[in-house]
Amino acid sequence: MIKLTQIKKSFGRNEVLKGIDLTVEKGEVVAILGPSGSGKTTLLRCLNYLEKPNEGQITIDDFTVNCKRPDKKDIHTLRQKSAMVFQQYNLFKHKTALENVMEGLVIVKKLPKEDARKKSVELLEKVGLGNKLNAYPSELSGGQQQRVGIARALALNPEVILFDEPTSALDPELVGEVLAVIRKIAKEGITMIIVTHEMGFAQDVANHVVFMDGGVIVEEGKPNEIFNYPKEERTKQFLKRITPEGVYSI
Amino acid sequence: MGEPFDISYVFEYLVKLLPTLKVTLLIVVSSIVIGLGVGFIVALPQLYKIPILRRISQVYLSFFRGTPILIQLFLFYYGLPEVLKLVNVDVAKLPALYFVILTYALHSGAYLSEMIRAAVGAVDRGQVEAAYSVGMTGFQAFTRIVLPQAMAIAIPVFSNLVIANLKDTSLAFSLGIMELTGKSQTLAVMSRHFVETYISLAIIYFVISFGLEKLFHLIENKLLRHERRLSSEDKEPRLRKGKEKPFRIAAKLGFGRGGTENEA
């Protein structure tokens, strides 16, 4: 279970997160929606401590970090409980697809190389890249790179996988293959938090939808509630603008 | 001036000069090795933006980049013993070679630190974040992810610096060091075959520089294999991409080839 309590974050004078409370149950797939600048990516990055929240508490699976005075060790432990899939993939460019996935297993989890390799090959096959094990990121398409990124995140067996707009940097043609992979792992009961602009996908895959604007959570609930019967005016506005002809599906 | 030109002396002096090559190489290798250490220490406060240390390292950088190496040699050789005398350390009896190596190390260190700073900065921040997100510590992220890529990026600049350093060592003769140039000076004056001596000298410097250049090129190709592998398939864009980056950094740093030796 993941619990965020009163997470606050400012960049200089600009308050990006104004006290976020959020609870995510185990196995839940949460989609965070909202306009640009609403703080959704910052929230996700705070969870992995890539941004330091100024205040609040982060609890992942009985491990709590108080963001006011976090210990270096606490941050390290917290990071090991989550994994991130980035908008720009952020693969290690000097390592092959296989090495990218193995890296965390060998260096962080201290797995013997053979075991790490076996597990990594399995995962890359799962994301449909069994034939690209020895390709460098520069030899892969965006969609393929992102799938390696997902395999790399899966490899660590994290409590939660954080997706930061995983398809925003992709060619429209390649979005489908990445979404298909996310859909597949969502079915396996892995806890996921996804920041996305793919409304149809969010409605389809998520069990819980969070709508953020201006650094606060405006509304949250079941996908059906949020998409079809939004209560808040701001949510209605946003959805209307995003899906002018009703919700589309991919 | 001098004796009539005789080509046979060129070869003769080549052989006579070669033994002093080891002094030149000793200066180059030790000053580059020490310089790398210094450069790394100086680059860190800049990379991590540590307030006061950063200022100090900037002063160091601007001194060694802003004054001619010949003046630096004199300052260290004549000035350092005076300064150390104040704290009752007597280094006046130390061989000049130590002062030469120290000067070249600090001089190269300034340029090397800029090289390190630029190369580390050129590895995109996202990969470091990815390393953190898989649970690596800062040290692991640096040594496993940033350093290997930064090294590949730095090689062309490093190659230039080593070659510039090699040629700069020719100034060490001004402190009486019997390295290649010092020795050739003596030979030339004694035999009065000036042109022949300097032709031999130029040949030796050229051959070593050329060899170093090729060697670094090989290393670069090896380190950049992750960018070059496609080059057989779509040669044009790949090759350009691979070459462009290091060049751009070199240009940013303002390393015209061997710029330092002109200062003297």
PDB file of N, CA, C and O in Angstrom, chain A residues 22-65:
ATOM      1  N   LEU A  22      -2.976  11.002  -0.861  1.00  0.00           N
ATOM      2  CA  LEU A  22      -3.386   9.976  -1.815  1.00  0.00           C
ATOM      3  C   LEU A  22      -3.073   8.603  -1.241  1.00  0.00           C
ATOM      4  O   LEU A  22      -2.019   8.397  -0.647  1.00  0.00           O
ATOM      5  N   THR A  23      -4.017   7.700  -1.397  1.00  0.00           N
ATOM      6  CA  THR A  23      -3.780   6.332  -0.957  1.00  0.00           C
ATOM      7  C   THR A  23      -3.979   5.402  -2.141  1.00  0.00           C
ATOM      8  O   THR A  23      -4.949   5.539  -2.879  1.00  0.00           O
ATOM      9  N   VAL A  24      -3.035   4.513  -2.326  1.00  0.00           N
ATOM     10  CA  VAL A  24      -3.132   3.555  -3.418  1.00  0.00           C
ATOM     11  C   VAL A  24      -3.049   2.157  -2.823  1.00  0.00           C
ATOM     12  O   VAL A  24      -2.101   1.830  -2.114  1.00  0.00           O
ATOM     13  N   GLU A  25      -4.085   1.373  -3.092  1.00  0.00           N
ATOM     14  CA  GLU A  25      -4.095   0.006  -2.547  1.00  0.00           C
ATOM     15  C   GLU A  25      -3.205  -0.894  -3.386  1.00  0.00           C
ATOM     16  O   GLU A  25      -2.901  -0.596  -4.538  1.00  0.00           O
ATOM     17  N   LYS A  26      -2.803  -2.011  -2.801  1.00  0.00           N
ATOM     18  CA  LYS A  26      -1.960  -2.951  -3.517  1.00  0.00           C
ATOM     19  C   LYS A  26      -2.697  -3.482  -4.746  1.00  0.00           C
ATOM     20  O   LYS A  26      -3.889  -3.802  -4.681  1.00  0.00           O
ATOM     21  N   GLY A  27      -2.019  -3.549  -5.849  1.00  0.00           N
ATOM     22  CA  GLY A  27      -2.593  -4.087  -7.070  1.00  0.00           C
ATOM     23  C   GLY A  27      -3.445  -3.090  -7.841  1.00  0.00           C
ATOM     24  O   GLY A  27      -3.958  -3.400  -8.909  1.00  0.00           O
ATOM     25  N   GLU A  28      -3.571  -1.908  -7.295  1.00  0.00           N
ATOM     26  CA  GLU A  28      -4.403  -0.921  -7.962  1.00  0.00           C
ATOM     27  C   GLU A  28      -3.635  -0.248  -9.100  1.00  0.00           C
ATOM     28  O   GLU A  28      -2.419  -0.072  -9.020  1.00  0.00           O
ATOM     29  N   VAL A  29      -4.367   0.119 -10.151  1.00  0.00           N
ATOM     30  CA  VAL A  29      -3.744   0.904 -11.220  1.00  0.00           C
ATOM     31  C   VAL A  29      -4.363   2.295 -11.167  1.00  0.00           C
ATOM     32  O   VAL A  29      -5.562   2.458 -11.367  1.00  0.00           O
ATOM     33  N   VAL A  30      -3.527   3.277 -10.846  1.00  0.00           N
ATOM     34  CA  VAL A  30      -4.026   4.633 -10.680  1.00  0.00           C
ATOM     35  C   VAL A  30      -3.582   5.485 -11.858  1.00  0.00           C
ATOM     36  O   VAL A  30      -2.407   5.478 -12.223  1.00  0.00           O
ATOM     37  N   ALA A  31      -4.522   6.175 -12.459  1.00  0.00           N
ATOM     38  CA  ALA A  31      -4.164   7.106 -13.527  1.00  0.00           C
ATOM     39  C   ALA A  31      -4.298   8.514 -12.988  1.00  0.00           C
ATOM     40  O   ALA A  31      -5.295   8.847 -12.367  1.00  0.00           O
ATOM     41  N   ILE A  32      -3.240   9.305 -13.182  1.00  0.00           N
ATOM     42  CA  ILE A  32      -3.313  10.713 -12.780  1.00  0.00           C
ATOM     43  C   ILE A  32      -3.466  11.572 -14.030  1.00  0.00           C
ATOM     44  O   ILE A  32      -2.650  11.510 -14.942  1.00  0.00           O
ATOM     45  N   LEU A  33      -4.553  12.318 -14.073  1.00  0.00           N
ATOM     46  CA  LEU A  33      -4.824  13.179 -15.220  1.00  0.00           C
ATOM     47  C   LEU A  33      -4.763  14.632 -14.789  1.00  0.00           C
ATOM     48  O   LEU A  33      -4.816  14.931 -13.597  1.00  0.00           O
ATOM     49  N   GLY A  34      -4.665  15.480 -15.771  1.00  0.00           N
ATOM     50  CA  GLY A  34      -4.695  16.910 -15.458  1.00  0.00           C
ATOM     51  C   GLY A  34      -3.956  17.699 -16.502  1.00  0.00           C
ATOM     52  O   GLY A  34      -3.177  17.142 -17.264  1.00  0.00           O
ATOM     53  N   PRO A  35      -4.229  18.996 -16.538  1.00  0.00           N
ATOM     54  CA  PRO A  35      -3.562  19.846 -17.537  1.00  0.00           C
ATOM     55  C   PRO A  35      -2.070  19.991 -17.233  1.00  0.00           C
ATOM     56  O   PRO A  35      -1.636  19.666 -16.133  1.00  0.00           O
ATOM     57  N   SER A  36      -1.309  20.490 -18.203  1.00  0.00           N
ATOM     58  CA  SER A  36       0.117  20.732 -17.984  1.00  0.00           C
ATOM     59  C   SER A  36       0.289  21.710 -16.838  1.00  0.00           C
ATOM     60  O   SER A  36      -0.499  22.639 -16.689  1.00  0.00           O
ATOM     61  N   GLY A  37       1.311  21.457 -16.032  1.00  0.00           N
ATOM     62  CA  GLY A  37       1.590  22.376 -14.943  1.00  0.00           C
ATOM     63  C   GLY A  37       0.725  22.146 -13.725  1.00  0.00           C
ATOM     64  O   GLY A  37       0.739  22.923 -12.790  1.00  0.00           O
ATOM     65  N   SER A  38      -0.050  21.046 -13.754  1.00  0.00           N
ATOM     66  CA  SER A  38      -0.920  20.795 -12.610  1.00  0.00           C
ATOM     67  C   SER A  38      -0.172  20.096 -11.479  1.00  0.00           C
ATOM     68  O   SER A  38      -0.681  19.929 -10.392  1.00  0.00           O
ATOM     69  N   GLY A  39       1.065  19.678 -11.751  1.00  0.00           N
ATOM     70  CA  GLY A  39       1.872  19.061 -10.697  1.00  0.00           C
ATOM     71  C   GLY A  39       1.858  17.554 -10.702  1.00  0.00           C
ATOM     72  O   GLY A  39       2.433  16.923  -9.825  1.00  0.00           O
ATOM     73  N   LYS A  40       1.243  16.942 -11.722  1.00  0.00           N
ATOM     74  CA  LYS A  40       1.139  15.479 -11.690  1.00  0.00           C
ATOM     75  C   LYS A  40       2.486  14.787 -11.847  1.00  0.00           C
ATOM     76  O   LYS A  40       2.800  13.840 -11.129  1.00  0.00           O
ATOM     77  N   THR A  41       3.306  15.282 -12.767  1.00  0.00           N
ATOM     78  CA  THR A  41       4.640  14.687 -12.931  1.00  0.00           C
ATOM     79  C   THR A  41       5.498  14.928 -11.695  1.00  0.00           C
ATOM     80  O   THR A  41       6.206  14.030 -11.243  1.00  0.00           O
ATOM     81  N   THR A  42       5.399  16.127 -11.134  1.00  0.00           N
ATOM     82  CA  THR A  42       6.164  16.432  -9.918  1.00  0.00           C
ATOM     83  C   THR A  42       5.763  15.479  -8.793  1.00  0.00           C
ATOM     84  O   THR A  42       6.617  14.970  -8.069  1.00  0.00           O
ATOM     85  N   LEU A  43       4.475  15.229  -8.688  1.00  0.00           N
ATOM     86  CA  LEU A  43       4.005  14.312  -7.644  1.00  0.00           C
ATOM     87  C   LEU A  43       4.637  12.935  -7.822  1.00  0.00           C
ATOM     88  O   LEU A  43       5.141  12.323  -6.878  1.00  0.00           O
ATOM     89  N   LEU A  44       4.634  12.469  -9.062  1.00  0.00           N
ATOM     90  CA  LEU A  44       5.192  11.150  -9.347  1.00  0.00           C
ATOM     91  C   LEU A  44       6.690  11.122  -9.018  1.00  0.00           C
ATOM     92  O   LEU A  44       7.204  10.160  -8.443  1.00  0.00           O
ATOM     93  N   ARG A  45       7.373  12.198  -9.394  1.00  0.00           N
ATOM     94  CA  ARG A  45       8.823  12.258  -9.139  1.00  0.00           C
ATOM     95  C   ARG A  45       9.136  12.365  -7.654  1.00  0.00           C
ATOM     96  O   ARG A  45      10.162  11.879  -7.200  1.00  0.00           O
ATOM     97  N   CYS A  46       8.224  12.973  -6.909  1.00  0.00           N
ATOM     98  CA  CYS A  46       8.413  13.041  -5.457  1.00  0.00           C
ATOM     99  C   CYS A  46       8.355  11.639  -4.842  1.00  0.00           C
ATOM    100  O   CYS A  46       9.090  11.324  -3.920  1.00  0.00           O
ATOM    101  N   LEU A  47       7.480  10.820  -5.393  1.00  0.00           N
ATOM    102  CA  LEU A  47       7.323   9.459  -4.888  1.00  0.00           C
ATOM    103  C   LEU A  47       8.623   8.675  -4.988  1.00  0.00           C
ATOM    104  O   LEU A  47       8.898   7.781  -4.216  1.00  0.00           O
ATOM    105  N   ASN A  48       9.404   8.987  -6.003  1.00  0.00           N
ATOM    106  CA  ASN A  48      10.670   8.284  -6.213  1.00  0.00           C
ATOM    107  C   ASN A  48      11.844   9.131  -5.724  1.00  0.00           C
ATOM    108  O   ASN A  48      12.999   8.822  -5.943  1.00  0.00           O
ATOM    109  N   TYR A  49      11.484  10.243  -5.109  1.00  0.00           N
ATOM    110  CA  TYR A  49      12.477  11.169  -4.567  1.00  0.00           C
ATOM    111  C   TYR A  49      13.436  11.720  -5.619  1.00  0.00           C
ATOM    112  O   TYR A  49      14.571  12.040  -5.323  1.00  0.00           O
ATOM    113  N   LEU A  50      12.966  11.794  -6.859  1.00  0.00           N
ATOM    114  CA  LEU A  50      13.763  12.492  -7.861  1.00  0.00           C
ATOM    115  C   LEU A  50      13.562  13.992  -7.679  1.00  0.00           C
ATOM    116  O   LEU A  50      14.372  14.799  -8.096  1.00  0.00           O
ATOM    117  N   GLU A  51      12.429  14.357  -7.070  1.00  0.00           N
ATOM    118  CA  GLU A  51      12.262  15.709  -6.536  1.00  0.00           C
ATOM    119  C   GLU A  51      12.110  15.546  -5.035  1.00  0.00           C
ATOM    120  O   GLU A  51      11.464  14.607  -4.577  1.00  0.00           O
ATOM    121  N   LYS A  52      12.701  16.458  -4.306  1.00  0.00           N
ATOM    122  CA  LYS A  52      12.559  16.404  -2.845  1.00  0.00           C
ATOM    123  C   LYS A  52      11.327  17.189  -2.438  1.00  0.00           C
ATOM    124  O   LYS A  52      11.288  18.405  -2.623  1.00  0.00           O
ATOM    125  N   PRO A  53      10.322  16.528  -1.889  1.00  0.00           N
ATOM    126  CA  PRO A  53       9.174  17.276  -1.377  1.00  0.00           C
ATOM    127  C   PRO A  53       9.635  18.126  -0.194  1.00  0.00           C
ATOM    128  O   PRO A  53      10.560  17.754   0.517  1.00  0.00           O
ATOM    129  N   ASN A  54       8.989  19.263   0.009  1.00  0.00           N
ATOM    130  CA  ASN A  54       9.375  20.109   1.133  1.00  0.00           C
ATOM    131  C   ASN A  54       8.751  19.621   2.432  1.00  0.00           C
ATOM    132  O   ASN A  54       9.314  19.777   3.494  1.00  0.00           O
ATOM    133  N   GLU A  55       7.563  19.061   2.283  1.00  0.00           N
ATOM    134  CA  GLU A  55       6.853  18.605   3.470  1.00  0.00           C
ATOM    135  C   GLU A  55       6.044  17.380   3.136  1.00  0.00           C
ATOM    136  O   GLU A  55       5.775  17.114   1.974  1.00  0.00           O
ATOM    137  N   GLY A  56       5.607  16.679   4.185  1.00  0.00           N
ATOM    138  CA  GLY A  56       4.710  15.558   3.986  1.00  0.00           C
ATOM    139  C   GLY A  56       5.345  14.234   4.322  1.00  0.00           C
ATOM    140  O   GLY A  56       6.491  14.169   4.778  1.00  0.00           O
ATOM    141  N   GLN A  57       4.583  13.197   4.096  1.00  0.00           N
ATOM    142  CA  GLN A  57       5.043  11.845   4.416  1.00  0.00           C
ATOM    143  C   GLN A  57       4.765  10.920   3.253  1.00  0.00           C
ATOM    144  O   GLN A  57       3.708  10.987   2.638  1.00  0.00           O
ATOM    145  N   ILE A  58       5.723  10.054   2.952  1.00  0.00           N
ATOM    146  CA  ILE A  58       5.508   9.044   1.924  1.00  0.00           C
ATOM    147  C   ILE A  58       5.636   7.682   2.576  1.00  0.00           C
ATOM    148  O   ILE A  58       6.647   7.397   3.225  1.00  0.00           O
ATOM    149  N   THR A  59       4.616   6.872   2.424  1.00  0.00           N
ATOM    150  CA  THR A  59       4.687   5.516   2.964  1.00  0.00           C
ATOM    151  C   THR A  59       4.512   4.540   1.821  1.00  0.00           C
ATOM    152  O   THR A  59       3.549   4.624   1.067  1.00  0.00           O
ATOM    153  N   ILE A  60       5.484   3.655   1.660  1.00  0.00           N
ATOM    154  CA  ILE A  60       5.304   2.565   0.720  1.00  0.00           C
ATOM    155  C   ILE A  60       5.517   1.277   1.485  1.00  0.00           C
ATOM    156  O   ILE A  60       6.604   1.051   2.034  1.00  0.00           O
ATOM    157  N   ASP A  61       4.453   0.482   1.576  1.00  0.00           N
ATOM    158  CA  ASP A  61       4.590  -0.841   2.154  1.00  0.00           C
ATOM    159  C   ASP A  61       5.263  -0.795   3.538  1.00  0.00           C
ATOM    160  O   ASP A  61       6.334  -1.357   3.753  1.00  0.00           O
ATOM    161  N   ASP A  62       4.651  -0.114   4.482  1.00  0.00           N
ATOM    162  CA  ASP A  62       5.145  -0.043   5.870  1.00  0.00           C
ATOM    163  C   ASP A  62       6.437   0.740   6.039  1.00  0.00           C
ATOM    164  O   ASP A  62       6.988   0.802   7.135  1.00  0.00           O
ATOM    165  N   PHE A  63       6.953   1.311   4.975  1.00  0.00           N
ATOM    166  CA  PHE A  63       8.174   2.096   5.131  1.00  0.00           C
ATOM    167  C   PHE A  63       7.842   3.569   4.925  1.00  0.00           C
ATOM    168  O   PHE A  63       7.347   3.949   3.866  1.00  0.00           O
ATOM    169  N   THR A  64       8.086   4.360   5.942  1.00  0.00           N
ATOM    170  CA  THR A  64       7.674   5.757   5.879  1.00  0.00           C
ATOM    171  C   THR A  64       8.875   6.695   5.848  1.00  0.00           C
ATOM    172  O   THR A  64       9.835   6.498   6.585  1.00  0.00           O
ATOM    173  N   VAL A  65       8.790   7.672   4.980  1.00  0.00           N
ATOM    174  CA  VAL A  65       9.808   8.713   4.956  1.00  0.00           C
ATOM    175  C   VAL A  65       9.129  10.037   5.295  1.00  0.00           C
ATOM    176  O   VAL A  65       8.114  10.390   4.707  1.00  0.00           O
TER     177      VAL A  65
END
